[in-house]
């Protein structure tokens, strides 16, 4: 028998209810999968963080104990690490080895943080603070003081910080377009000003004496050999402040990762957030450089390693311990590695980082993610 209008309407309503039920089930299943993926990512991040902390503790112990402690009683080693002994134990452990180990750890953390911030901002795994000339600006300032006013207290560190921030200010001023900072122009201007700073340093080399050149070269390569507790305090304060600022910028960084238009739609002040991220990354790199010199490739490789371990969302936070592991591990090898030691820490990070940099470029050329 042919269906009446009432029967057809009932059938349409039942089909509509069925489709609504199916859509609700799909929505619930998708939400459940997203929650499960989020929980799995969080567990993975906690596991990786715990492993990195254990590696850092092992490297700290190795940095303090390797090199000979036979003349120091075993019971004095741990108290001496906290400044609770005098004599040989205090001099070797507390005044030489602990500042060096902690400076390497903290500087690596700052370099890792700065690199991850710039890579998230530019959305490019090859982006680093060096791209806009922070290391070049710091090197120009520090080289000037080392050659012409080496006796000025804290002159090298202050000149390095000043040079980095002067260059960052110039890059920001020259990169503005349409009321905001253009990322593409930022990179190009940074490369150009970095070349200017490098040329200035090379000119200074031509008018400096041999002793001054040797001192400058040790600083430009990057080393924690002359680390002091004052430098450790500077690095610790810098990490605390930059870490807090990064946490405050976390929501803006997450929205900007979706693109500027979506970020604006979500209520993010993209221009202000971009400038704030640039300044925080510059501060982290400049303060680390002012104490240890520009230890190369750490800011480049920490972020991509973090992305591969825990994904993009948590990469900025994880780049901090990864950078610390890289620099502290490189310093232990620089001091005690067979055949190669002793060398400046920056030499080893360059040897390890350059092949990884080439690999990243090849993957980018093939269209792969880092």
PDB file of C-alpha atoms in Angstrom, residues 125-328:
ATOM      1  CA  UNK A 125      62.761  24.390  12.977  1.00  0.00           C
ATOM      2  CA  UNK A 126      65.789  26.185  11.527  1.00  0.00           C
ATOM      3  CA  UNK A 127      65.003  29.462  13.305  1.00  0.00           C
ATOM      4  CA  UNK A 128      67.338  30.453  16.136  1.00  0.00           C
ATOM      5  CA  UNK A 129      68.277  33.637  18.010  1.00  0.00           C
ATOM      6  CA  UNK A 130      71.409  33.680  15.885  1.00  0.00           C
ATOM      7  CA  UNK A 131      69.144  34.250  12.900  1.00  0.00           C
ATOM      8  CA  UNK A 132      68.443  37.813  14.002  1.00  0.00           C
ATOM      9  CA  UNK A 133      72.007  38.374  15.143  1.00  0.00           C
ATOM     10  CA  UNK A 134      71.804  38.097  18.930  1.00  0.00           C
ATOM     11  CA  UNK A 135      75.075  36.179  19.206  1.00  0.00           C
ATOM     12  CA  UNK A 136      76.731  38.488  16.657  1.00  0.00           C
ATOM     13  CA  UNK A 137      75.627  41.579  18.588  1.00  0.00           C
ATOM     14  CA  UNK A 138      76.806  40.110  21.874  1.00  0.00           C
ATOM     15  CA  UNK A 139      80.098  39.133  20.265  1.00  0.00           C
ATOM     16  CA  UNK A 140      80.642  42.630  18.892  1.00  0.00           C
ATOM     17  CA  UNK A 141      80.030  44.231  22.286  1.00  0.00           C
ATOM     18  CA  UNK A 142      82.124  41.744  24.232  1.00  0.00           C
ATOM     19  CA  UNK A 143      84.986  41.875  21.726  1.00  0.00           C
ATOM     20  CA  UNK A 144      85.146  45.658  22.014  1.00  0.00           C
ATOM     21  CA  UNK A 145      85.519  45.489  25.805  1.00  0.00           C
ATOM     22  CA  UNK A 146      87.933  42.539  25.773  1.00  0.00           C
ATOM     23  CA  UNK A 147      90.278  44.359  23.391  1.00  0.00           C
ATOM     24  CA  UNK A 148      90.081  47.938  24.641  1.00  0.00           C
ATOM     25  CA  UNK A 149      88.872  47.819  28.265  1.00  0.00           C
ATOM     26  CA  UNK A 150      89.567  44.349  29.672  1.00  0.00           C
ATOM     27  CA  UNK A 151      89.957  45.601  33.259  1.00  0.00           C
ATOM     28  CA  UNK A 152      86.410  46.978  33.548  1.00  0.00           C
ATOM     29  CA  UNK A 153      84.503  44.949  36.186  1.00  0.00           C
ATOM     30  CA  UNK A 154      81.806  42.823  34.535  1.00  0.00           C
ATOM     31  CA  UNK A 155      82.609  44.703  31.350  1.00  0.00           C
ATOM     32  CA  UNK A 156      82.497  41.673  29.054  1.00  0.00           C
ATOM     33  CA  UNK A 157      79.130  40.448  30.330  1.00  0.00           C
ATOM     34  CA  UNK A 158      77.523  43.885  30.299  1.00  0.00           C
ATOM     35  CA  UNK A 159      78.886  44.674  26.844  1.00  0.00           C
ATOM     36  CA  UNK A 160      77.642  41.328  25.535  1.00  0.00           C
ATOM     37  CA  UNK A 161      74.127  41.979  26.877  1.00  0.00           C
ATOM     38  CA  UNK A 162      74.167  45.557  25.608  1.00  0.00           C
ATOM     39  CA  UNK A 163      75.353  44.555  22.149  1.00  0.00           C
ATOM     40  CA  UNK A 164      72.678  41.871  21.869  1.00  0.00           C
ATOM     41  CA  UNK A 165      69.834  44.187  22.863  1.00  0.00           C
ATOM     42  CA  UNK A 166      71.045  47.058  20.666  1.00  0.00           C
ATOM     43  CA  UNK A 167      70.993  44.708  17.712  1.00  0.00           C
ATOM     44  CA  UNK A 168      67.549  43.326  18.653  1.00  0.00           C
ATOM     45  CA  UNK A 169      66.186  46.872  18.904  1.00  0.00           C
ATOM     46  CA  UNK A 170      67.619  47.712  15.472  1.00  0.00           C
ATOM     47  CA  UNK A 171      66.148  44.550  13.952  1.00  0.00           C
ATOM     48  CA  UNK A 172      62.712  45.258  15.420  1.00  0.00           C
ATOM     49  CA  UNK A 173      62.794  48.872  14.242  1.00  0.00           C
ATOM     50  CA  UNK A 174      63.768  47.902  10.698  1.00  0.00           C
ATOM     51  CA  UNK A 175      61.325  44.980  10.518  1.00  0.00           C
ATOM     52  CA  UNK A 176      58.135  46.884  11.265  1.00  0.00           C
ATOM     53  CA  UNK A 177      55.534  47.040   8.537  1.00  0.00           C
ATOM     54  CA  UNK A 178      51.900  48.019   8.764  1.00  0.00           C
ATOM     55  CA  UNK A 179      51.981  48.557  12.526  1.00  0.00           C
ATOM     56  CA  UNK A 180      53.491  45.138  13.263  1.00  0.00           C
ATOM     57  CA  UNK A 181      56.664  43.087  12.876  1.00  0.00           C
ATOM     58  CA  UNK A 182      56.945  41.177   9.625  1.00  0.00           C
ATOM     59  CA  UNK A 183      58.562  37.799  10.309  1.00  0.00           C
ATOM     60  CA  UNK A 184      60.083  37.432   6.844  1.00  0.00           C
ATOM     61  CA  UNK A 185      61.620  40.894   6.996  1.00  0.00           C
ATOM     62  CA  UNK A 186      62.786  40.202  10.550  1.00  0.00           C
ATOM     63  CA  UNK A 187      64.870  37.253   9.352  1.00  0.00           C
ATOM     64  CA  UNK A 188      66.387  39.143   6.427  1.00  0.00           C
ATOM     65  CA  UNK A 189      67.250  42.215   8.502  1.00  0.00           C
ATOM     66  CA  UNK A 190      68.713  39.994  11.231  1.00  0.00           C
ATOM     67  CA  UNK A 191      70.971  38.202   8.773  1.00  0.00           C
ATOM     68  CA  UNK A 192      72.158  41.508   7.335  1.00  0.00           C
ATOM     69  CA  UNK A 193      72.939  43.120  10.693  1.00  0.00           C
ATOM     70  CA  UNK A 194      74.598  39.919  11.890  1.00  0.00           C
ATOM     71  CA  UNK A 195      76.950  40.135   8.891  1.00  0.00           C
ATOM     72  CA  UNK A 196      77.711  43.758   9.814  1.00  0.00           C
ATOM     73  CA  UNK A 197      78.625  42.742  13.381  1.00  0.00           C
ATOM     74  CA  UNK A 198      80.801  39.889  12.094  1.00  0.00           C
ATOM     75  CA  UNK A 199      82.637  42.285   9.794  1.00  0.00           C
ATOM     76  CA  UNK A 200      83.158  44.679  12.732  1.00  0.00           C
ATOM     77  CA  UNK A 201      84.656  41.890  14.859  1.00  0.00           C
ATOM     78  CA  UNK A 202      86.954  40.883  11.985  1.00  0.00           C
ATOM     79  CA  UNK A 203      88.110  44.491  11.694  1.00  0.00           C
ATOM     80  CA  UNK A 204      88.898  44.583  15.408  1.00  0.00           C
ATOM     81  CA  UNK A 205      91.040  41.485  14.955  1.00  0.00           C
ATOM     82  CA  UNK A 206      93.203  43.357  12.458  1.00  0.00           C
ATOM     83  CA  UNK A 207      94.068  46.091  14.991  1.00  0.00           C
ATOM     84  CA  UNK A 208      94.399  43.896  18.114  1.00  0.00           C
ATOM     85  CA  UNK A 209      97.491  42.287  19.565  1.00  0.00           C
ATOM     86  CA  UNK A 210      98.069  38.548  19.712  1.00  0.00           C
ATOM     87  CA  UNK A 211      97.138  38.238  23.392  1.00  0.00           C
ATOM     88  CA  UNK A 212      93.878  40.079  22.888  1.00  0.00           C
ATOM     89  CA  UNK A 213      92.946  37.967  19.878  1.00  0.00           C
ATOM     90  CA  UNK A 214      93.522  34.729  21.798  1.00  0.00           C
ATOM     91  CA  UNK A 215      91.325  35.930  24.649  1.00  0.00           C
ATOM     92  CA  UNK A 216      88.554  37.022  22.296  1.00  0.00           C
ATOM     93  CA  UNK A 217      88.659  33.748  20.370  1.00  0.00           C
ATOM     94  CA  UNK A 218      88.201  31.736  23.582  1.00  0.00           C
ATOM     95  CA  UNK A 219      85.118  33.809  24.395  1.00  0.00           C
ATOM     96  CA  UNK A 220      83.658  33.655  20.881  1.00  0.00           C
ATOM     97  CA  UNK A 221      83.968  29.869  20.725  1.00  0.00           C
ATOM     98  CA  UNK A 222      81.978  29.494  23.950  1.00  0.00           C
ATOM     99  CA  UNK A 223      83.287  27.976  27.166  1.00  0.00           C
ATOM    100  CA  UNK A 224      82.372  27.535  30.831  1.00  0.00           C
ATOM    101  CA  UNK A 225      85.979  27.124  31.892  1.00  0.00           C
ATOM    102  CA  UNK A 226      86.059  30.402  33.861  1.00  0.00           C
ATOM    103  CA  UNK A 227      82.588  30.090  35.403  1.00  0.00           C
ATOM    104  CA  UNK A 228      82.042  31.720  38.814  1.00  0.00           C
ATOM    105  CA  UNK A 229      79.230  31.740  41.340  1.00  0.00           C
ATOM    106  CA  UNK A 230      78.385  35.281  40.223  1.00  0.00           C
ATOM    107  CA  UNK A 231      77.831  33.982  36.704  1.00  0.00           C
ATOM    108  CA  UNK A 232      75.740  31.091  38.043  1.00  0.00           C
ATOM    109  CA  UNK A 233      73.558  33.564  39.950  1.00  0.00           C
ATOM    110  CA  UNK A 234      73.075  35.616  36.778  1.00  0.00           C
ATOM    111  CA  UNK A 235      72.082  32.539  34.792  1.00  0.00           C
ATOM    112  CA  UNK A 236      69.731  31.258  37.501  1.00  0.00           C
ATOM    113  CA  UNK A 237      67.962  34.615  37.755  1.00  0.00           C
ATOM    114  CA  UNK A 238      67.705  34.853  33.974  1.00  0.00           C
ATOM    115  CA  UNK A 239      66.197  31.370  33.721  1.00  0.00           C
ATOM    116  CA  UNK A 240      63.644  32.117  36.440  1.00  0.00           C
ATOM    117  CA  UNK A 241      62.517  35.391  34.848  1.00  0.00           C
ATOM    118  CA  UNK A 242      62.514  34.121  31.251  1.00  0.00           C
ATOM    119  CA  UNK A 243      60.736  30.926  32.302  1.00  0.00           C
ATOM    120  CA  UNK A 244      58.009  32.932  34.039  1.00  0.00           C
ATOM    121  CA  UNK A 245      57.578  35.191  31.010  1.00  0.00           C
ATOM    122  CA  UNK A 246      57.365  32.145  28.739  1.00  0.00           C
ATOM    123  CA  UNK A 247      54.658  30.648  30.940  1.00  0.00           C
ATOM    124  CA  UNK A 248      52.679  33.893  30.688  1.00  0.00           C
ATOM    125  CA  UNK A 249      53.066  33.815  26.899  1.00  0.00           C
ATOM    126  CA  UNK A 250      52.028  30.165  26.649  1.00  0.00           C
ATOM    127  CA  UNK A 251      48.452  30.790  25.507  1.00  0.00           C
ATOM    128  CA  UNK A 252      49.533  33.353  22.911  1.00  0.00           C
ATOM    129  CA  UNK A 253      52.191  31.008  21.538  1.00  0.00           C
ATOM    130  CA  UNK A 254      49.638  28.227  21.241  1.00  0.00           C
ATOM    131  CA  UNK A 255      47.175  30.392  19.323  1.00  0.00           C
ATOM    132  CA  UNK A 256      49.860  31.899  17.058  1.00  0.00           C
ATOM    133  CA  UNK A 257      50.887  28.380  16.064  1.00  0.00           C
ATOM    134  CA  UNK A 258      47.508  28.168  14.272  1.00  0.00           C
ATOM    135  CA  UNK A 259      48.319  31.217  12.147  1.00  0.00           C
ATOM    136  CA  UNK A 260      47.936  34.944  12.630  1.00  0.00           C
ATOM    137  CA  UNK A 261      44.338  35.150  11.400  1.00  0.00           C
ATOM    138  CA  UNK A 262      43.058  32.411  13.697  1.00  0.00           C
ATOM    139  CA  UNK A 263      45.068  33.861  16.571  1.00  0.00           C
ATOM    140  CA  UNK A 264      43.435  37.243  16.015  1.00  0.00           C
ATOM    141  CA  UNK A 265      40.062  35.551  15.911  1.00  0.00           C
ATOM    142  CA  UNK A 266      40.802  33.917  19.273  1.00  0.00           C
ATOM    143  CA  UNK A 267      41.522  37.314  20.787  1.00  0.00           C
ATOM    144  CA  UNK A 268      45.323  37.197  20.776  1.00  0.00           C
ATOM    145  CA  UNK A 269      47.155  40.478  20.298  1.00  0.00           C
ATOM    146  CA  UNK A 270      49.512  39.011  17.718  1.00  0.00           C
ATOM    147  CA  UNK A 271      51.802  42.018  17.301  1.00  0.00           C
ATOM    148  CA  UNK A 272      52.372  42.507  21.025  1.00  0.00           C
ATOM    149  CA  UNK A 273      52.786  38.759  21.607  1.00  0.00           C
ATOM    150  CA  UNK A 274      55.323  38.497  18.788  1.00  0.00           C
ATOM    151  CA  UNK A 275      57.428  41.372  20.138  1.00  0.00           C
ATOM    152  CA  UNK A 276      57.234  39.989  23.685  1.00  0.00           C
ATOM    153  CA  UNK A 277      58.369  36.555  22.490  1.00  0.00           C
ATOM    154  CA  UNK A 278      61.241  38.099  20.545  1.00  0.00           C
ATOM    155  CA  UNK A 279      62.377  40.034  23.612  1.00  0.00           C
ATOM    156  CA  UNK A 280      62.134  37.048  25.976  1.00  0.00           C
ATOM    157  CA  UNK A 281      64.089  34.847  23.560  1.00  0.00           C
ATOM    158  CA  UNK A 282      66.655  37.590  23.055  1.00  0.00           C
ATOM    159  CA  UNK A 283      67.038  38.077  26.816  1.00  0.00           C
ATOM    160  CA  UNK A 284      67.550  34.352  27.407  1.00  0.00           C
ATOM    161  CA  UNK A 285      70.183  34.055  24.672  1.00  0.00           C
ATOM    162  CA  UNK A 286      71.929  37.323  25.543  1.00  0.00           C
ATOM    163  CA  UNK A 287      72.222  36.578  29.265  1.00  0.00           C
ATOM    164  CA  UNK A 288      73.519  33.076  28.612  1.00  0.00           C
ATOM    165  CA  UNK A 289      75.986  34.405  26.037  1.00  0.00           C
ATOM    166  CA  UNK A 290      77.206  37.096  28.428  1.00  0.00           C
ATOM    167  CA  UNK A 291      78.434  34.423  30.851  1.00  0.00           C
ATOM    168  CA  UNK A 292      79.591  31.563  28.615  1.00  0.00           C
ATOM    169  CA  UNK A 293      80.033  33.107  25.191  1.00  0.00           C
ATOM    170  CA  UNK A 294      77.980  31.997  22.177  1.00  0.00           C
ATOM    171  CA  UNK A 295      77.898  28.208  22.554  1.00  0.00           C
ATOM    172  CA  UNK A 296      76.804  27.238  19.081  1.00  0.00           C
ATOM    173  CA  UNK A 297      73.973  25.031  17.786  1.00  0.00           C
ATOM    174  CA  UNK A 298      72.350  24.424  21.204  1.00  0.00           C
ATOM    175  CA  UNK A 299      69.448  26.759  20.474  1.00  0.00           C
ATOM    176  CA  UNK A 300      69.081  25.172  17.037  1.00  0.00           C
ATOM    177  CA  UNK A 301      68.841  21.509  17.990  1.00  0.00           C
ATOM    178  CA  UNK A 302      67.082  21.591  21.379  1.00  0.00           C
ATOM    179  CA  UNK A 303      63.670  22.554  19.989  1.00  0.00           C
ATOM    180  CA  UNK A 304      63.491  19.978  17.160  1.00  0.00           C
ATOM    181  CA  UNK A 305      64.604  17.220  19.543  1.00  0.00           C
ATOM    182  CA  UNK A 306      61.845  18.250  21.950  1.00  0.00           C
ATOM    183  CA  UNK A 307      59.270  18.229  19.130  1.00  0.00           C
ATOM    184  CA  UNK A 308      60.249  14.702  18.134  1.00  0.00           C
ATOM    185  CA  UNK A 309      60.025  13.504  21.748  1.00  0.00           C
ATOM    186  CA  UNK A 310      56.753  15.075  22.930  1.00  0.00           C
ATOM    187  CA  UNK A 311      55.197  16.978  20.026  1.00  0.00           C
ATOM    188  CA  UNK A 312      54.853  20.676  19.306  1.00  0.00           C
ATOM    189  CA  UNK A 313      52.560  21.684  22.171  1.00  0.00           C
ATOM    190  CA  UNK A 314      55.056  20.820  24.930  1.00  0.00           C
ATOM    191  CA  UNK A 315      58.273  21.416  22.986  1.00  0.00           C
ATOM    192  CA  UNK A 316      59.114  24.830  24.481  1.00  0.00           C
ATOM    193  CA  UNK A 317      59.094  23.533  28.054  1.00  0.00           C
ATOM    194  CA  UNK A 318      61.024  20.364  27.205  1.00  0.00           C
ATOM    195  CA  UNK A 319      63.671  22.266  25.220  1.00  0.00           C
ATOM    196  CA  UNK A 320      64.911  23.684  28.550  1.00  0.00           C
ATOM    197  CA  UNK A 321      66.207  20.381  30.049  1.00  0.00           C
ATOM    198  CA  UNK A 322      67.303  19.167  26.624  1.00  0.00           C
ATOM    199  CA  UNK A 323      69.514  22.231  26.176  1.00  0.00           C
ATOM    200  CA  UNK A 324      70.890  21.697  29.683  1.00  0.00           C
ATOM    201  CA  UNK A 325      71.745  18.064  28.900  1.00  0.00           C
ATOM    202  CA  UNK A 326      73.448  19.030  25.625  1.00  0.00           C
ATOM    203  CA  UNK A 327      75.725  21.701  27.124  1.00  0.00           C
ATOM    204  CA  UNK A 328      76.528  19.841  30.361  1.00  0.00           C
TER     205      UNK A 328
END
